[in-house]
Short mmCIF file of C-alpha atoms and ligand atoms in Angstrom, two decimals:
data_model
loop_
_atom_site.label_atom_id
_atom_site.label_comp_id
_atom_site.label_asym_id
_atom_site.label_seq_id
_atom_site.Cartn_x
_atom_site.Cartn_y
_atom_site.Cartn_z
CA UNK A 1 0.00 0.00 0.00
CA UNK A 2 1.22 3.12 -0.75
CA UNK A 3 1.56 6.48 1.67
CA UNK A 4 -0.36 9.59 0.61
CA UNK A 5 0.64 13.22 2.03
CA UNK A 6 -2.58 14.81 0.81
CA UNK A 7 -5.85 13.84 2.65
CA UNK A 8 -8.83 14.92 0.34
CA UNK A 9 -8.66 14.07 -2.93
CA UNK A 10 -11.01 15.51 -5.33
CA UNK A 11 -12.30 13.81 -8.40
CA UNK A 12 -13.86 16.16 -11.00
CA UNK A 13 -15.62 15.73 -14.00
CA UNK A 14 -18.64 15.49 -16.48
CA UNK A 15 -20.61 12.68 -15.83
CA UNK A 16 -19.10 9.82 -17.89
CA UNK A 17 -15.62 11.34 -17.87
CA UNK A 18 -14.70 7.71 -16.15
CA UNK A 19 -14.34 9.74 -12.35
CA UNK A 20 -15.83 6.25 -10.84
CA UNK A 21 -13.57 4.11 -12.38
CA UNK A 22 -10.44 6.01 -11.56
CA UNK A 23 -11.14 7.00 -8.17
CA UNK A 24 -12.06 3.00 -7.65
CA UNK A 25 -8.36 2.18 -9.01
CA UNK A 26 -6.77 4.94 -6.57
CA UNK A 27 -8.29 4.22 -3.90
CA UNK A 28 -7.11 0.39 -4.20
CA UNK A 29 -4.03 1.49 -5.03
CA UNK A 30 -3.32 3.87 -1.86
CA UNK A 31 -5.49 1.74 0.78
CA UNK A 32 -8.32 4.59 1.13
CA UNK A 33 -11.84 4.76 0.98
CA UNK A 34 -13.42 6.07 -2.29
CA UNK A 35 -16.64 8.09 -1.04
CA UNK A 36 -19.35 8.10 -3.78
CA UNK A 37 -22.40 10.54 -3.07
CA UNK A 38 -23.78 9.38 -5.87
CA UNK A 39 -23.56 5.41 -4.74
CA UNK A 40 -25.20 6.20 -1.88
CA UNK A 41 -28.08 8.14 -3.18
CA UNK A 42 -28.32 4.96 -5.42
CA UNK A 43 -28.12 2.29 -2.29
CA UNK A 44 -30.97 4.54 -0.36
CA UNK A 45 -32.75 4.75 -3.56
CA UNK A 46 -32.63 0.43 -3.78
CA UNK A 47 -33.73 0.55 -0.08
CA UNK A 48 -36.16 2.43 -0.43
CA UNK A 49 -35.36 4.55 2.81
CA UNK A 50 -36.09 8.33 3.34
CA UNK A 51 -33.79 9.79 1.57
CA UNK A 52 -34.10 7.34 -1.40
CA UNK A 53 -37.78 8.13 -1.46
CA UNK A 54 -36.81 11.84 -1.31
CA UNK A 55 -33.65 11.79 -3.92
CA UNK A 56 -35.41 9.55 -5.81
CA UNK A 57 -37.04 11.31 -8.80
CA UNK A 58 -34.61 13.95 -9.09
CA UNK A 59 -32.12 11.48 -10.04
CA UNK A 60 -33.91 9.65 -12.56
CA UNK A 61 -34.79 12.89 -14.19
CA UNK A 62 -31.00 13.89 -13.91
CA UNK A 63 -31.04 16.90 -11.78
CA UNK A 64 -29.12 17.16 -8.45
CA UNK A 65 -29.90 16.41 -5.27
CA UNK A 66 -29.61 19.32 -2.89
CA UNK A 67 -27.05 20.45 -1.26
CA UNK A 68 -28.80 20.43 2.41
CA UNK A 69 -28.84 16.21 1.45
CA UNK A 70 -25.63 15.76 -0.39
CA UNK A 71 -23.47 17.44 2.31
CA UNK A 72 -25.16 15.66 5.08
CA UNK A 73 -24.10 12.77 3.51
CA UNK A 74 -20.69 13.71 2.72
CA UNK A 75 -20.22 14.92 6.28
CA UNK A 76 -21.76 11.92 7.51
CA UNK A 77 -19.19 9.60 5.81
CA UNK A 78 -15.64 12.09 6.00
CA UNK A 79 -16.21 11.63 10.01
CA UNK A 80 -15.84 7.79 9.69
CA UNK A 81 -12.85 6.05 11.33
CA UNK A 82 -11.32 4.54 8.19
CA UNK A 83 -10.62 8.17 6.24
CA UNK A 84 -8.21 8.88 9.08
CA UNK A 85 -5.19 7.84 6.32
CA UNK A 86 -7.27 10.07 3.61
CA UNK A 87 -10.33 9.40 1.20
CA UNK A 88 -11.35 10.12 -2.27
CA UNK A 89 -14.81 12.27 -3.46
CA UNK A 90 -16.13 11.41 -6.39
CA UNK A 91 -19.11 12.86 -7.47
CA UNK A 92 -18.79 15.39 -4.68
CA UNK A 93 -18.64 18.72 -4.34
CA UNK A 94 -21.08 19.46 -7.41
CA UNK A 95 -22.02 22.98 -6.68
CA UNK A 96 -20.32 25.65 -5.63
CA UNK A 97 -22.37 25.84 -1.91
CA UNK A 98 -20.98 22.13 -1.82
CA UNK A 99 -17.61 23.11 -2.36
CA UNK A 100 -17.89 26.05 0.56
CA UNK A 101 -19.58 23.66 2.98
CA UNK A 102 -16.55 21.10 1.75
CA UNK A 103 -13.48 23.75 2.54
CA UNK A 104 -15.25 24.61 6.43
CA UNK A 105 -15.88 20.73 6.65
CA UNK A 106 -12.30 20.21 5.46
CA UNK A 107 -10.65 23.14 7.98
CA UNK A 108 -12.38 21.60 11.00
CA UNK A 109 -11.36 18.66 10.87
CA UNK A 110 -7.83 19.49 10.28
CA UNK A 111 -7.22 17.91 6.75
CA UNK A 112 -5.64 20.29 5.26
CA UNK A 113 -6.35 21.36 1.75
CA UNK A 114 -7.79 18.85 -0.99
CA UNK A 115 -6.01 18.12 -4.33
CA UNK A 116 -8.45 18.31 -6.96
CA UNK A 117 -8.02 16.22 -9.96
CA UNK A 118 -10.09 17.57 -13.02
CA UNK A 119 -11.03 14.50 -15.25
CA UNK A 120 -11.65 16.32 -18.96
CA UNK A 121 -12.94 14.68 -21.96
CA UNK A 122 -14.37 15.76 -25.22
CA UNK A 123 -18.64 16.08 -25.52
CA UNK A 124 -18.53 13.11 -28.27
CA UNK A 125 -16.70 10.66 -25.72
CA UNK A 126 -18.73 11.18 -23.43
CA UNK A 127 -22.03 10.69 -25.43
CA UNK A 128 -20.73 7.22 -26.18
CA UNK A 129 -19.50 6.55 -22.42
CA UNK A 130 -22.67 7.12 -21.17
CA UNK A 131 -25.11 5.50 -23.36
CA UNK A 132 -22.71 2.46 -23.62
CA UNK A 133 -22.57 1.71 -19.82
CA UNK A 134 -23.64 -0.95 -17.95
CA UNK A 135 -23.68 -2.45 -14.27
CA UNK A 136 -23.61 -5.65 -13.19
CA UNK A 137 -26.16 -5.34 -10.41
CA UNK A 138 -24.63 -8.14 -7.82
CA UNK A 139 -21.17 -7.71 -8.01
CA UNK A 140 -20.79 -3.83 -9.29
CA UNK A 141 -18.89 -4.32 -11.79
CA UNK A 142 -18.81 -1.49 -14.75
CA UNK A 143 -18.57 -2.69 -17.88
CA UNK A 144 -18.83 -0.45 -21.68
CA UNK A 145 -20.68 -1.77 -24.78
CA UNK A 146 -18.41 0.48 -26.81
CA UNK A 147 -14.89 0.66 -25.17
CA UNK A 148 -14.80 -2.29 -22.45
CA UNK A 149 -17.34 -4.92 -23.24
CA UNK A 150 -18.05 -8.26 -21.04
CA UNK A 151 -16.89 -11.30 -22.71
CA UNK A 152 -20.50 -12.33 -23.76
CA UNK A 153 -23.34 -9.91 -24.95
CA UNK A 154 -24.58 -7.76 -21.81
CA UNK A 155 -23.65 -10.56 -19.29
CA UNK A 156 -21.48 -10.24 -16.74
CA UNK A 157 -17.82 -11.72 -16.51
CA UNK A 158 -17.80 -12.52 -13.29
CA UNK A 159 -20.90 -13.68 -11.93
CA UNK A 160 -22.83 -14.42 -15.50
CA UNK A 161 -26.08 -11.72 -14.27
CA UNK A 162 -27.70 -10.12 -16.73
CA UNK A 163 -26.37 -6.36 -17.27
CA UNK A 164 -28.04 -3.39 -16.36
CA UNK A 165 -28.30 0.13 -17.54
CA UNK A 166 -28.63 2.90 -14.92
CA UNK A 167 -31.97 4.15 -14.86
CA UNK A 168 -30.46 8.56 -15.41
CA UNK A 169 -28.26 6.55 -18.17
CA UNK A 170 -31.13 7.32 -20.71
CA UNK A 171 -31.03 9.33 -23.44
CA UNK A 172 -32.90 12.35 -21.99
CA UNK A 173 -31.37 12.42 -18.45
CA UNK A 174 -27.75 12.08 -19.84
CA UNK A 175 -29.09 15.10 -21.35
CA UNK A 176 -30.12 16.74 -18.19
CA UNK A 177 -27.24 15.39 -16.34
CA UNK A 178 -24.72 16.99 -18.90
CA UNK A 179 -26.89 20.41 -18.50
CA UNK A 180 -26.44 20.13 -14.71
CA UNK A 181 -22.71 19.70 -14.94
CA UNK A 182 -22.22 22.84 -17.28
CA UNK A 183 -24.36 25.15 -15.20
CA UNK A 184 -23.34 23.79 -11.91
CA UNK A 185 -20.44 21.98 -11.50
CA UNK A 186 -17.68 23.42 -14.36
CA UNK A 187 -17.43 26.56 -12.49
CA UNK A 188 -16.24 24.46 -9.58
CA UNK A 189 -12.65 23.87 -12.07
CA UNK A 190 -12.21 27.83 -12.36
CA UNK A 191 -13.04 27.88 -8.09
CA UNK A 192 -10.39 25.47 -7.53
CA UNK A 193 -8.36 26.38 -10.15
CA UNK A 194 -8.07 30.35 -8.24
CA UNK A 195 -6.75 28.55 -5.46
CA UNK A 196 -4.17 26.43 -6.97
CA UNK A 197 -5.80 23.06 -6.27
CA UNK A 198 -6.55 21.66 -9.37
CA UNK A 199 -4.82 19.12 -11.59
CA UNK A 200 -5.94 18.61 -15.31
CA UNK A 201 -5.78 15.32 -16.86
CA UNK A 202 -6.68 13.87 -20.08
CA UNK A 203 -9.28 11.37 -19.34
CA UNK A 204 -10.08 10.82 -22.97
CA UNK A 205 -7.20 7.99 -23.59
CA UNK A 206 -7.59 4.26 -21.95
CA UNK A 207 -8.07 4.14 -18.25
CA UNK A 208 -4.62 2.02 -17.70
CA UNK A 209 -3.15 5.42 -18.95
CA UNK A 210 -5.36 7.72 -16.95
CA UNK A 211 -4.42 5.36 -13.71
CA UNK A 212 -0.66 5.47 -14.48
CA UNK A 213 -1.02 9.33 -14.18
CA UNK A 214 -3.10 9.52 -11.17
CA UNK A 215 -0.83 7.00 -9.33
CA UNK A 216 2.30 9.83 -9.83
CA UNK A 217 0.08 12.64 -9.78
CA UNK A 218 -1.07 11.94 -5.67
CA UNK A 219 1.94 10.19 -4.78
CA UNK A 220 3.67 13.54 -5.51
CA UNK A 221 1.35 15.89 -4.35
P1 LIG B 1 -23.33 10.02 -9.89
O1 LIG B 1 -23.33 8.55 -9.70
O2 LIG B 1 -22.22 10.71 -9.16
O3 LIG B 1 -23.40 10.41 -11.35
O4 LIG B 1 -24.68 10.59 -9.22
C1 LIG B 1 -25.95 10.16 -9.66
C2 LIG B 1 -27.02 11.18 -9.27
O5 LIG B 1 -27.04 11.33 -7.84
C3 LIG B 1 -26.79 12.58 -9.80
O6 LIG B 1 -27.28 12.76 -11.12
C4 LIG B 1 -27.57 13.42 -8.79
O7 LIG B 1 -28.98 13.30 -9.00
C5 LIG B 1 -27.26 12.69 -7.48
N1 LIG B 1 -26.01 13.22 -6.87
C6 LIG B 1 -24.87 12.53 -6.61
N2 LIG B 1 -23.93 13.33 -6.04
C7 LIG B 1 -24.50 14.56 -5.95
C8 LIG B 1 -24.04 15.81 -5.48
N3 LIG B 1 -22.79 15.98 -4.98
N4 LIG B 1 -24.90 16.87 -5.53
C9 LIG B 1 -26.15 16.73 -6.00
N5 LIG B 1 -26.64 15.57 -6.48
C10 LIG B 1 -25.84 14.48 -6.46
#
């Protein structure tokens, strides 16, 4: 396992940019918890609990959550024993308010400040990441129709379960998830960028070569 001097890292990106996958293969790599805001929403969602029943639509229709429930969850999960070596956001901040409520969360609790990696990729890339996913739904596993497909049609490699497609993976919520992102979350890259946090990298190439980057990237920083 390797040591990490930074404690927040910061995965940024339009949906599809492959944030998931590469914060998955950092944390593994480094030994630290990957915190998904957007897996959780998803687990509640499956449970049917509160907050699923409350998150619920606005997810399927590909608008965000608010920040009052997003940062509750955040908090929630930051103040759990194993992030005491560091953790990894991904899908979190998405607003601005997020990002505010991140930086007093952050101060606090003595962490220091985060190192934000920006994930960029093209529009057209991501149009074909996005409709092209699928999950396997028991073991998680991500796989791409287009760029990383399972061994047989739309069944899983591991386990053999049917495939599925996230339910906001359809055409008209990728739409309003891609709004969401330009309105919302790029101007988080120009509020991190002012405060010379973020890291650009080209997530448009194979994710072996994003990973290889990331790896140097945070055990430099
Ligand atoms: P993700 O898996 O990160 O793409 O998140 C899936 C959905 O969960 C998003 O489209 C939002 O509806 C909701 N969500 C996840 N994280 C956040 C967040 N930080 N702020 C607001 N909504 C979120």
């Amino acid at each position: 396992m390797r040591k990490l001097k930074i404690q927040a890292l910061i995965f940024l990106g339009p949906p599809g940019a492959g944030k998931g996958t590469q914060a998955r293969s950092v944390a593994n790599e480094f030994g630290i918890p990957q915190i998904s805001t957007g897996d959780t929403l998803r687990d509640a969602v499956r449970k049917g609990t509160p907050l699923g029943l409350a998150a619920r639509t606005r997810m399927e229709r590909g608008e965000l959550v608010s920040d009052e429930v997003v940062c509750g969850i955040a908090a929630e999960r930051i103040r759990q024993p194993d992030t005491s070596r560091g953790f990894i956001l991904d899908g979190f901040p998405r607003t601005i308010g997020q990002a505010e409520f991140l930086a007093g969360l952050l101060r606090e609790e003595g962490r220091g400040d985060p190192l934000v990696i920006y994930v960029r990729v093209g529009a057209d890339v991501l149009a074909r990441r996005l409709s092209g996913r699928r999950t396997c739904p028991v073991c998680g596993r991500t796989y791409n129709l287009h760029f990383s497909p399972p061994r047989q049609d739309e069944v899983c490699d591991v386990d053999s379960s049917p495939l599925v497609q996230r339910p906001d993976d359809g055409e008209e919520a990728i739409r309003q998830r891609l709004a969401a992102y330009e309105t919302l979350t790029q101007p988080l890259v120009d509020y991190y960028s002012k405060r010379g946090l973020l890291h650009d990298v080209d997530g448009g190439r194979s994710p072996d070569e994003v990973s290889r980057d990331l790896f140097n990237l945070v055990a430099q920083a």
